[in-house]
CSV table of N, CA and C and ligand atoms in Angstrom, one decimal:
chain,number,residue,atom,x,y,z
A,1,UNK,N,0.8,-1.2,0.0
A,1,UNK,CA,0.0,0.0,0.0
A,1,UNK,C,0.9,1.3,0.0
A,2,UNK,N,0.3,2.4,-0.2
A,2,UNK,CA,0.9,3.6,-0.3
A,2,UNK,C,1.4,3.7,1.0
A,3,UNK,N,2.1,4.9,0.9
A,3,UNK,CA,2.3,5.4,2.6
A,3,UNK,C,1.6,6.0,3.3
A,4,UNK,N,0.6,6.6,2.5
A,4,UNK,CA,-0.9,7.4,3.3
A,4,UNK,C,-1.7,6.7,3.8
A,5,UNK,N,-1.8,5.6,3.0
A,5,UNK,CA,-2.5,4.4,3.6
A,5,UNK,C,-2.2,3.7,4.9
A,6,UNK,N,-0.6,3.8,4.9
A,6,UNK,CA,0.3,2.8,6.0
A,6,UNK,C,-0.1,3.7,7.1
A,7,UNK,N,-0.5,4.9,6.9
A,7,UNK,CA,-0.5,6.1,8.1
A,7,UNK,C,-1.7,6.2,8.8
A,8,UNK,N,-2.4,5.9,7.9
A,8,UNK,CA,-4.4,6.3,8.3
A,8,UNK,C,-4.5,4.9,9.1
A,9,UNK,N,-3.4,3.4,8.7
A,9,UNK,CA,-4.0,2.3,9.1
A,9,UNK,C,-3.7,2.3,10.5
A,10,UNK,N,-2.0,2.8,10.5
A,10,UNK,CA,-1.4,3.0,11.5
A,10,UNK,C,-1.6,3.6,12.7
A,11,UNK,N,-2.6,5.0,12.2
A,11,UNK,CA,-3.2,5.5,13.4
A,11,UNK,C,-4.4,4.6,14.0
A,12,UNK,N,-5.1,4.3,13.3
A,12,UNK,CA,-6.6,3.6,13.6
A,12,UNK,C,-6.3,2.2,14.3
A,13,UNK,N,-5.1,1.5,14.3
A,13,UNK,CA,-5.0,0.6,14.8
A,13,UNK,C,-4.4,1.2,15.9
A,14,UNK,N,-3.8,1.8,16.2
A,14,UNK,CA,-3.1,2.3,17.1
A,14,UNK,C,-4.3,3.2,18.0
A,15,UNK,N,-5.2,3.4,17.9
A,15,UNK,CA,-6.8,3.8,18.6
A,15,UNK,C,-7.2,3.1,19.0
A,16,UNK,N,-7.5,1.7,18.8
A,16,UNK,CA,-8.1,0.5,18.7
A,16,UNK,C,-7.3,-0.6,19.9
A,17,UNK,N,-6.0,-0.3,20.0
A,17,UNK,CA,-5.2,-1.1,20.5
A,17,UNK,C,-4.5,-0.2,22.0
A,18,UNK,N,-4.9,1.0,21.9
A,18,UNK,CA,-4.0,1.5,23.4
A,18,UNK,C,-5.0,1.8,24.5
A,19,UNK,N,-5.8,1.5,24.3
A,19,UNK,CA,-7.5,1.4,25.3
A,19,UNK,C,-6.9,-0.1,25.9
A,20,UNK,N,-6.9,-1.0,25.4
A,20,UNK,CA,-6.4,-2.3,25.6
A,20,UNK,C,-5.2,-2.5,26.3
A,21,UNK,N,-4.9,-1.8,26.0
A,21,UNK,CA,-3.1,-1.5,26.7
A,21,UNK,C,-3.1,-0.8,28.1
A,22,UNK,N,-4.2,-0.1,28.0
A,22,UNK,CA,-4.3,0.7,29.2
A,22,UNK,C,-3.7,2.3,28.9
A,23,UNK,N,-3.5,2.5,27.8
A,23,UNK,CA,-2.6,3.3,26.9
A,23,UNK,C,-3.3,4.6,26.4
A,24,UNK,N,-2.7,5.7,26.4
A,24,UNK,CA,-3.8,6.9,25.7
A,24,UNK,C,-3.9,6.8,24.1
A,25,UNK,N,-5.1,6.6,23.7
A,25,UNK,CA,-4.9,6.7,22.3
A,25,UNK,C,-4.5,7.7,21.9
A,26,UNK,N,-4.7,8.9,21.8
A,26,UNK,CA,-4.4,10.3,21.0
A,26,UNK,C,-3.4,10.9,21.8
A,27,UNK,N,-2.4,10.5,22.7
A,27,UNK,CA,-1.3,11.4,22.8
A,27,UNK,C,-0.1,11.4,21.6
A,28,UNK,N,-0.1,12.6,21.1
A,28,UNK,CA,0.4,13.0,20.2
A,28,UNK,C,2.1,12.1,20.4
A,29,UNK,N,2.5,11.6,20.9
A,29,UNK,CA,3.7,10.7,20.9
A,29,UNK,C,3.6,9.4,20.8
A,30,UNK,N,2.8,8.9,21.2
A,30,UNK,CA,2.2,7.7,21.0
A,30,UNK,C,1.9,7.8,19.7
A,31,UNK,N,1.0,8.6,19.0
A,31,UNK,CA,0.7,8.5,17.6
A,31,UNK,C,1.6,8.6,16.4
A,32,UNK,N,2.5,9.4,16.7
A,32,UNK,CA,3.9,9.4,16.1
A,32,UNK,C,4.6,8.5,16.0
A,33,UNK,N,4.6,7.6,17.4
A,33,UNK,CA,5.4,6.2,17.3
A,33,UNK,C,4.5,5.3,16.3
A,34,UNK,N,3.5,5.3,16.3
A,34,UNK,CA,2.3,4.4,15.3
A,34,UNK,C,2.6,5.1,13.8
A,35,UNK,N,2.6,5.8,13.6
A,35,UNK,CA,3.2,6.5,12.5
A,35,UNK,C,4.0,5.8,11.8
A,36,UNK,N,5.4,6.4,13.0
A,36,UNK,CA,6.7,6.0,12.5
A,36,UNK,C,6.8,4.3,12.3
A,37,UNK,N,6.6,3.2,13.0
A,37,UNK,CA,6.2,2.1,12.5
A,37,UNK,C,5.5,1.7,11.8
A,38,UNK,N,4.2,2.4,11.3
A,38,UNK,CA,3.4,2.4,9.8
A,38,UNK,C,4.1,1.9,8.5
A,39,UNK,N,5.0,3.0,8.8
A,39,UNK,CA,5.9,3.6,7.2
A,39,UNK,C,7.6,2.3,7.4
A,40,UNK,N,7.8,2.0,8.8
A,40,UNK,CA,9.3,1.6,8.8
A,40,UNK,C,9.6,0.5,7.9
A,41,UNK,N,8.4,-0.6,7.8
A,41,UNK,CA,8.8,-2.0,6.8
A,41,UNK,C,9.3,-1.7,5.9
A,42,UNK,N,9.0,-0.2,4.6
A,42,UNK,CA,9.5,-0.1,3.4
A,42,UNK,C,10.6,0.4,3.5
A,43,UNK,N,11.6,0.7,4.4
A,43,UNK,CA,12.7,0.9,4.6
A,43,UNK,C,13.4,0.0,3.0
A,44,UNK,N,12.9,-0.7,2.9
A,44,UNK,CA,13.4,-1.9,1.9
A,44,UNK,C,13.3,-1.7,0.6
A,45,UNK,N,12.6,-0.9,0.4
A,45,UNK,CA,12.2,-0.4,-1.5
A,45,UNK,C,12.6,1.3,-0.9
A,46,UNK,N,13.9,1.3,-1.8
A,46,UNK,CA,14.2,3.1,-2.2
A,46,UNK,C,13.4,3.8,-2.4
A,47,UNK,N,12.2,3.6,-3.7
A,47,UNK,CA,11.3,4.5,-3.8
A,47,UNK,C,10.2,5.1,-3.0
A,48,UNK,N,10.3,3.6,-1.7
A,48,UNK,CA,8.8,4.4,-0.9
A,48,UNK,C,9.2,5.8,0.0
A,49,UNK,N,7.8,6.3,0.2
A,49,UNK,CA,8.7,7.1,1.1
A,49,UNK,C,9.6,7.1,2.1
A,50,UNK,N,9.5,6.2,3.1
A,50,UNK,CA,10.2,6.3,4.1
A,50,UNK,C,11.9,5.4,3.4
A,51,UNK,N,12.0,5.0,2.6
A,51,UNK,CA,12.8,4.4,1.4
A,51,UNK,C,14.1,5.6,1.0
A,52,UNK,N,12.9,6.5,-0.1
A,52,UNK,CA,13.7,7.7,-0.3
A,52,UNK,C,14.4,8.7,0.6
A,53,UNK,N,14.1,8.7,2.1
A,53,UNK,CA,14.7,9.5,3.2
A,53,UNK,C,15.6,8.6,3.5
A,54,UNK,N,15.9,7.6,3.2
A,54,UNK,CA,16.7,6.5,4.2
A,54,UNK,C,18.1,6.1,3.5
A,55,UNK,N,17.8,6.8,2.1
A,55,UNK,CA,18.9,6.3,0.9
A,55,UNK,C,20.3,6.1,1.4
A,56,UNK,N,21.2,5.9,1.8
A,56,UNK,CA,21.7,4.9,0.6
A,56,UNK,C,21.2,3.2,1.4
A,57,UNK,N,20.9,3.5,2.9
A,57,UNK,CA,20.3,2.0,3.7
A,57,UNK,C,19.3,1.3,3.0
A,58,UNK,N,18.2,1.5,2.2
A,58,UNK,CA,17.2,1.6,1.8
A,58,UNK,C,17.9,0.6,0.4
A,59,UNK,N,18.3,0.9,-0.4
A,59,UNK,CA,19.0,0.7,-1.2
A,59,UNK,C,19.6,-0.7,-1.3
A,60,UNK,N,20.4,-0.3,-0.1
A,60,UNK,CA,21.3,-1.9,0.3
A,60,UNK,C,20.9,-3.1,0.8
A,61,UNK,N,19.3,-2.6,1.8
A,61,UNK,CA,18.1,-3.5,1.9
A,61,UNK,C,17.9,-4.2,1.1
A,62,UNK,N,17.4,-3.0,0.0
A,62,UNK,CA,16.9,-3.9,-1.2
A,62,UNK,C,17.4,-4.7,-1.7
A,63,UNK,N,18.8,-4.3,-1.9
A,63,UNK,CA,19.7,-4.9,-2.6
A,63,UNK,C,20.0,-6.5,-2.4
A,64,UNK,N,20.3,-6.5,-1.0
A,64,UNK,CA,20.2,-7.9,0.0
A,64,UNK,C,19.3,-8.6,0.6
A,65,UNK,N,18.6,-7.7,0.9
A,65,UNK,CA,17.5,-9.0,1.0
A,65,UNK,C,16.0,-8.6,-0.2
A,66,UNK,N,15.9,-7.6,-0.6
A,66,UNK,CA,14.4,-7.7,-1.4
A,66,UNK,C,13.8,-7.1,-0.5
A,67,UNK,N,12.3,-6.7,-1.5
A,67,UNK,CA,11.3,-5.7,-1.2
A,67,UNK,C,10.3,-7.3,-0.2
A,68,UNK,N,9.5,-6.6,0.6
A,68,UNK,CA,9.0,-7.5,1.3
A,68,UNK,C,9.1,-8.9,2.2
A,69,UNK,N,10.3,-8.9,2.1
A,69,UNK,CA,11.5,-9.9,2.6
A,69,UNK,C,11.0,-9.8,4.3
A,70,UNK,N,12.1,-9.6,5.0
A,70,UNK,CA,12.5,-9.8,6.5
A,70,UNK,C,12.0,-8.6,7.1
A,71,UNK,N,12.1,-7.6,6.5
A,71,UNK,CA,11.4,-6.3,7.2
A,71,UNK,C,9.5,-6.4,7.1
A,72,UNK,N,9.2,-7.2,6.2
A,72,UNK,CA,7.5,-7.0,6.3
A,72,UNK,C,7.6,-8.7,6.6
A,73,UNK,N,7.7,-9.2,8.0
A,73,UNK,CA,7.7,-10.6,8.6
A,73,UNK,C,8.0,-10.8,10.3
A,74,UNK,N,7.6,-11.5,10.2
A,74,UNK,CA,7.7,-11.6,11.8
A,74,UNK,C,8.5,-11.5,12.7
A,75,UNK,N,10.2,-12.2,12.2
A,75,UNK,CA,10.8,-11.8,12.4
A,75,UNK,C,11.4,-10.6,12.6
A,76,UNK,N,10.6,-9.8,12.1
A,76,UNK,CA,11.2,-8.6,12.2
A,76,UNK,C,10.7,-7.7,13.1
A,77,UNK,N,9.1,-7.9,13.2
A,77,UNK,CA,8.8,-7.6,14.5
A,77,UNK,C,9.1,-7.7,15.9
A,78,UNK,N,9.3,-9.5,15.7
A,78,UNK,CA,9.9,-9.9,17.3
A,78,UNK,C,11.6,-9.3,17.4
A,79,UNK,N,12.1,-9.2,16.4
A,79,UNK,CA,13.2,-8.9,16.8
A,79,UNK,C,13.4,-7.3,17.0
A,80,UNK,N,12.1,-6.3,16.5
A,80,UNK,CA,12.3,-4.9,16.7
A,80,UNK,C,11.6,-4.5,18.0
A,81,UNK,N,10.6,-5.7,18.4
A,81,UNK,CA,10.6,-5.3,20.3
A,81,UNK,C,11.5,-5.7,21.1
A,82,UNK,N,12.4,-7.0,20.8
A,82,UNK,CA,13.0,-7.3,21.7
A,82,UNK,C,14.5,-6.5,21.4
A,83,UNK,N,14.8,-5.3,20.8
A,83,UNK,CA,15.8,-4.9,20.7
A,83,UNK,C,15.7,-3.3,21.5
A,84,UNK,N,13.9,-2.8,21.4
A,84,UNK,CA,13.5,-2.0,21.9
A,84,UNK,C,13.0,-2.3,24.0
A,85,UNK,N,13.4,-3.5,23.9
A,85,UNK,CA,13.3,-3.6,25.5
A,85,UNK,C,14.2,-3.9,25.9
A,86,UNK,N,15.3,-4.6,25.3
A,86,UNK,CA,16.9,-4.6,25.5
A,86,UNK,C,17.4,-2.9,26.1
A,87,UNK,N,16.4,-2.2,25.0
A,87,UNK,CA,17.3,-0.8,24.9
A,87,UNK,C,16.8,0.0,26.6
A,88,UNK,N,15.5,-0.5,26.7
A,88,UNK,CA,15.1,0.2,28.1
A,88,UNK,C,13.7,1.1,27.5
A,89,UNK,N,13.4,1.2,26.5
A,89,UNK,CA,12.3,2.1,26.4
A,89,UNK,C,10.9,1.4,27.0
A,90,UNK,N,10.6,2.5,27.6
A,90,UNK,CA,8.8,1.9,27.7
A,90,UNK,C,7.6,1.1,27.2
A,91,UNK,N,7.4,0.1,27.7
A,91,UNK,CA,6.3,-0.5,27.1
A,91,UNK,C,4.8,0.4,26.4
A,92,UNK,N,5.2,1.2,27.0
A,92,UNK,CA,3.6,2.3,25.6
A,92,UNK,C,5.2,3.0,24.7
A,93,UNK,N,6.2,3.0,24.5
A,93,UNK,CA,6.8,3.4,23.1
A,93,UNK,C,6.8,2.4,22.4
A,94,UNK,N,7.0,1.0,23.0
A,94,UNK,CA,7.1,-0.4,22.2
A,94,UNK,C,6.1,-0.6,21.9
A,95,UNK,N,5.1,-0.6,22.7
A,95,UNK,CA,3.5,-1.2,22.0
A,95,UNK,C,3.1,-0.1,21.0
A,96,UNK,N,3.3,1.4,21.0
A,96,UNK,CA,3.2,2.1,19.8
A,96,UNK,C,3.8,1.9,18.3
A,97,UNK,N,5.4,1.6,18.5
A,97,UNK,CA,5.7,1.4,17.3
A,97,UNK,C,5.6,-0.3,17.1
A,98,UNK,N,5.1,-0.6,18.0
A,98,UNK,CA,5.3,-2.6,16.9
A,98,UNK,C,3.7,-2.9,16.4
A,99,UNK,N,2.7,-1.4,17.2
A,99,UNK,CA,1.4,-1.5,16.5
A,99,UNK,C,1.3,-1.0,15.2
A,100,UNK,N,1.9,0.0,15.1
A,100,UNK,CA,2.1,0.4,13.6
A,100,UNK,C,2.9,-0.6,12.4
A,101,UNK,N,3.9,-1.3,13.0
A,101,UNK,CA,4.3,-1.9,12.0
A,101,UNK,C,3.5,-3.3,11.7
A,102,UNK,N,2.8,-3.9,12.8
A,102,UNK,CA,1.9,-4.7,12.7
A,102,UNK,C,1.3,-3.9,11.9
A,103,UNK,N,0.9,-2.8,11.9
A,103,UNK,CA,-0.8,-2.6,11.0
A,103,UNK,C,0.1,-2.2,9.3
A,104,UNK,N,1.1,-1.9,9.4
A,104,UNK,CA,1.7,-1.9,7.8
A,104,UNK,C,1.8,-3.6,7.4
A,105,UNK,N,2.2,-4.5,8.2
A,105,UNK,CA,2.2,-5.7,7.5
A,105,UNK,C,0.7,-6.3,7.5
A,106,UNK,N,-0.4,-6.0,8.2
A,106,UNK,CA,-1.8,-6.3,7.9
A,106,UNK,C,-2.1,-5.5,6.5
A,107,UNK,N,-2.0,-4.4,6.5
A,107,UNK,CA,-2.0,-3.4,5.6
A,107,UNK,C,-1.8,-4.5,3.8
A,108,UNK,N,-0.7,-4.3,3.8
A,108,UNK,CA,0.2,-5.3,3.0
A,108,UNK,C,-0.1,-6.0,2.5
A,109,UNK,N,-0.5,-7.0,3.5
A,109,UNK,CA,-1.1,-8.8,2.9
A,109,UNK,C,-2.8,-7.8,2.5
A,110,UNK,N,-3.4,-7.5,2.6
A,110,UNK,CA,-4.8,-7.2,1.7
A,110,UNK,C,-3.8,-6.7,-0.1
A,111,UNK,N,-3.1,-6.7,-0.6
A,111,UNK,CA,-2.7,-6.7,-1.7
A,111,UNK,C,-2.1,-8.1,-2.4
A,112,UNK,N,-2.2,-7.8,-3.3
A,112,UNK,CA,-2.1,-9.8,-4.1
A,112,UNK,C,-0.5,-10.2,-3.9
A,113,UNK,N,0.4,-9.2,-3.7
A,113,UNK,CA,1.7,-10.0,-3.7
A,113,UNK,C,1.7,-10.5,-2.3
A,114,UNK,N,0.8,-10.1,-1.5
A,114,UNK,CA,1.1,-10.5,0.0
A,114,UNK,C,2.1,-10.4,0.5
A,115,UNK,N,2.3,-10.8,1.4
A,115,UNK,CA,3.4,-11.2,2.7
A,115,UNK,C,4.5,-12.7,2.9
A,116,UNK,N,5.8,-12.6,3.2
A,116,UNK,CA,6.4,-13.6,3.5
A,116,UNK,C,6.0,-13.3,5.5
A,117,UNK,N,5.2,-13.9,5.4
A,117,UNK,CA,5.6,-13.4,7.1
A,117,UNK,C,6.4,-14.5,7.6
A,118,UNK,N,6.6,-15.4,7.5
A,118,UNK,CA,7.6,-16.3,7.9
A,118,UNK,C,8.6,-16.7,7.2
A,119,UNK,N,9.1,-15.8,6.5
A,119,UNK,CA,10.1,-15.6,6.2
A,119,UNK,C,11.5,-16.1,7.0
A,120,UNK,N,12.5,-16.9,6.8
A,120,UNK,CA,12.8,-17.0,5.3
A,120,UNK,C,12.5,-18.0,4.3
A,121,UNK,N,11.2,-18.0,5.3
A,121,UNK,CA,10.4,-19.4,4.3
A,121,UNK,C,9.5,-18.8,3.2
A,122,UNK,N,9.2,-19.2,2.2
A,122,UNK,CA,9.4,-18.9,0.5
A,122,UNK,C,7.7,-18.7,1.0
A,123,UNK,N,6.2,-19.0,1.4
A,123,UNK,CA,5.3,-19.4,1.3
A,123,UNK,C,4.5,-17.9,1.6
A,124,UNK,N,3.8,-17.4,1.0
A,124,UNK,CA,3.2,-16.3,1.0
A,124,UNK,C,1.6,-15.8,1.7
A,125,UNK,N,1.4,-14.9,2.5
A,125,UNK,CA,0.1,-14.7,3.0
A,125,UNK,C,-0.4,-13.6,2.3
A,126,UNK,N,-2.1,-13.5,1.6
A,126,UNK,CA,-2.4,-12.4,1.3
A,126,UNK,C,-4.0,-12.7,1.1
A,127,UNK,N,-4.7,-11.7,1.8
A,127,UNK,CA,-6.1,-11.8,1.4
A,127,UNK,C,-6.5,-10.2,0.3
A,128,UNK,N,-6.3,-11.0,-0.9
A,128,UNK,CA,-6.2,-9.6,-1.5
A,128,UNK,C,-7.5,-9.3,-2.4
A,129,UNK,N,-7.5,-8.0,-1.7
A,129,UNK,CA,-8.5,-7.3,-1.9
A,129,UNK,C,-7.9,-5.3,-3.1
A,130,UNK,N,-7.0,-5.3,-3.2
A,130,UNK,CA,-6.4,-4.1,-4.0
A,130,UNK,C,-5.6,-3.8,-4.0
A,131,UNK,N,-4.6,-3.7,-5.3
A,131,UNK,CA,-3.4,-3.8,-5.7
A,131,UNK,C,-3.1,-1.9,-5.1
A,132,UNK,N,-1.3,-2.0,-4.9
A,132,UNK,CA,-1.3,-0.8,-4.3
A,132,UNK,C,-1.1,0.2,-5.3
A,133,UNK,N,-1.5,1.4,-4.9
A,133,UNK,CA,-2.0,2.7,-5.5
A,133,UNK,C,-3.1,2.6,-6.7
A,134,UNK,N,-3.8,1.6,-6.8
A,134,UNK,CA,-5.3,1.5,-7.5
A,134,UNK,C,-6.0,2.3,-6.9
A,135,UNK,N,-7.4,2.5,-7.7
A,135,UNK,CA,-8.2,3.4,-7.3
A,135,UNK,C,-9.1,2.3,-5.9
A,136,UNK,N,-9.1,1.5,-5.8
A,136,UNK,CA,-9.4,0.8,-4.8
A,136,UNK,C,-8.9,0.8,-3.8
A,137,UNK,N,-7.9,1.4,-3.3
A,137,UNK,CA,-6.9,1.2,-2.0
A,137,UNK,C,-7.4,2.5,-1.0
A,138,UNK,N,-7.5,3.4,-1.7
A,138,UNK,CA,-8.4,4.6,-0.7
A,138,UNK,C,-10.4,4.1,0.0
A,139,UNK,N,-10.8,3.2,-1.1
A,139,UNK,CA,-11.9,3.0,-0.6
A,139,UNK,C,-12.1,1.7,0.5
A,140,UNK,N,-11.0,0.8,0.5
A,140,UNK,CA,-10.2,-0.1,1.2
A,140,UNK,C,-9.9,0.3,2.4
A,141,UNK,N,-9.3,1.6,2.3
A,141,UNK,CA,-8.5,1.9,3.6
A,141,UNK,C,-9.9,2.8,4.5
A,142,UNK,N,-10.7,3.4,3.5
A,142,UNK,CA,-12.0,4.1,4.3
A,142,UNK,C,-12.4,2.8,4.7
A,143,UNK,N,-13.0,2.0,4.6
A,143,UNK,CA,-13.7,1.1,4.9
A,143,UNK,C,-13.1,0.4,6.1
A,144,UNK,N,-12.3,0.2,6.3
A,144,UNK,CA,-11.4,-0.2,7.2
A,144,UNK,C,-11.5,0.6,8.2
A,145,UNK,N,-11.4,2.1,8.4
A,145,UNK,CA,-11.4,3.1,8.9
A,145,UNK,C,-13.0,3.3,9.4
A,146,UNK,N,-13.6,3.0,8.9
A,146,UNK,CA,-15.0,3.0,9.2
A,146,UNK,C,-15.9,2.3,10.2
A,147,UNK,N,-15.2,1.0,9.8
A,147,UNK,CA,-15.3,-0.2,10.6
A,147,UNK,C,-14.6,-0.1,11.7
A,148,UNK,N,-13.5,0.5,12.0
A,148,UNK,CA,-13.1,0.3,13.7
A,148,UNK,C,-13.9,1.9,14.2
A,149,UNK,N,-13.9,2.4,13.2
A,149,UNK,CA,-14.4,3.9,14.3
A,149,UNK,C,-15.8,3.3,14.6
A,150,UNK,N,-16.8,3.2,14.2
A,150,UNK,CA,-18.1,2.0,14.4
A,150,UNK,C,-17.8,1.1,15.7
A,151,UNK,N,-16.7,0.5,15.4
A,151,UNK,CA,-16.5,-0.5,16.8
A,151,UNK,C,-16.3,0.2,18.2
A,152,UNK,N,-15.3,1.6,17.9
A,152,UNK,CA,-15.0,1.8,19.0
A,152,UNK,C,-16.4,2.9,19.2
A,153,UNK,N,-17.1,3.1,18.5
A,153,UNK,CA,-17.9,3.7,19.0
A,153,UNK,C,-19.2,3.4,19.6
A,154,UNK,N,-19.6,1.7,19.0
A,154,UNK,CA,-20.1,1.1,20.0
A,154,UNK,C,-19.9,0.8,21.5
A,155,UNK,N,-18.3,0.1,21.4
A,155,UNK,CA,-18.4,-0.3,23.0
A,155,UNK,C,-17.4,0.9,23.7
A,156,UNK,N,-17.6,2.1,23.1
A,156,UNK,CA,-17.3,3.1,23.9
A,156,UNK,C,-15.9,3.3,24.1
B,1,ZN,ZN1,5.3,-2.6,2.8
């Protein structure tokens, strides 16, 4: 998906998930950290955005391991919390940014190339519903967006 998309997903999961945590949804740092884990998997393709800011690492990603490889897989997750609790930061900065990158690799797999999430095993996950930057990925991402604001606005 685009990176507007990785952002709107990123926030709304990140709403949805710090109620549960015990966590403020809308403090403006927390939402940033959801943000910034949104966008971080494409570190691995030069041209995305957070790609193009990251040049020449981005590049060398790609270069070695591929676009959707180790960075959009599990691995990568577990190893970006357990490197952020090694470090000492807070459980609401870690639960912010490993919600956002969760919600970029859910994000993801709704497009047909899907996901290695178990990577480095070859076998692909994707429930695909719209190829990225189609005219379908904005009405994808509203809908999605719809559906949890609806949820949380039922049970409050
Ligand atoms: Zn991605």
């Amino acid at each position: 998906m685009m990176a507007r998309s990785h952002v709107v997903v990123g926030i709304a999961a990140w709403i949805v998930t710090a109620p549960l945590l015990h966590l403020p949804p809308t403090a403006p740092a927390y939402l940033l950290l959801a943000v910034a884990g949104s966008l971080l998997p494409d570190i691995d393709h030069p041209a995305s955005w957070v790609g193009r800011r990251t040049r020449p690492l981005s590049t060398g990603i790609a270069a070695m391991l591929g676009h959707r490889g180790i960075t959009h897989s599990a691995v990568a997750v577990v190893g970006l919390v357990m490197v952020l609790v090694q470090l000492g930061y807070r459980h609401g900065t870690v639960a912010a940014l490993a919600t956002g990158y969760l919600s970029h690799l859910a994000a993801d797999m709704l497009t047909p190339r899907g996901l290695r999430l178990a990577w480095p095993l070859k076998m692909t996950w994707a429930f695909p519903l719209c190829r990225t930057g189609s005219p379908m990925e904005p009405v994808i991402v509203a809908m999605l967006v719809v559906g949890i604001a609806w949820q949380v606005l039922r049970h409050g």
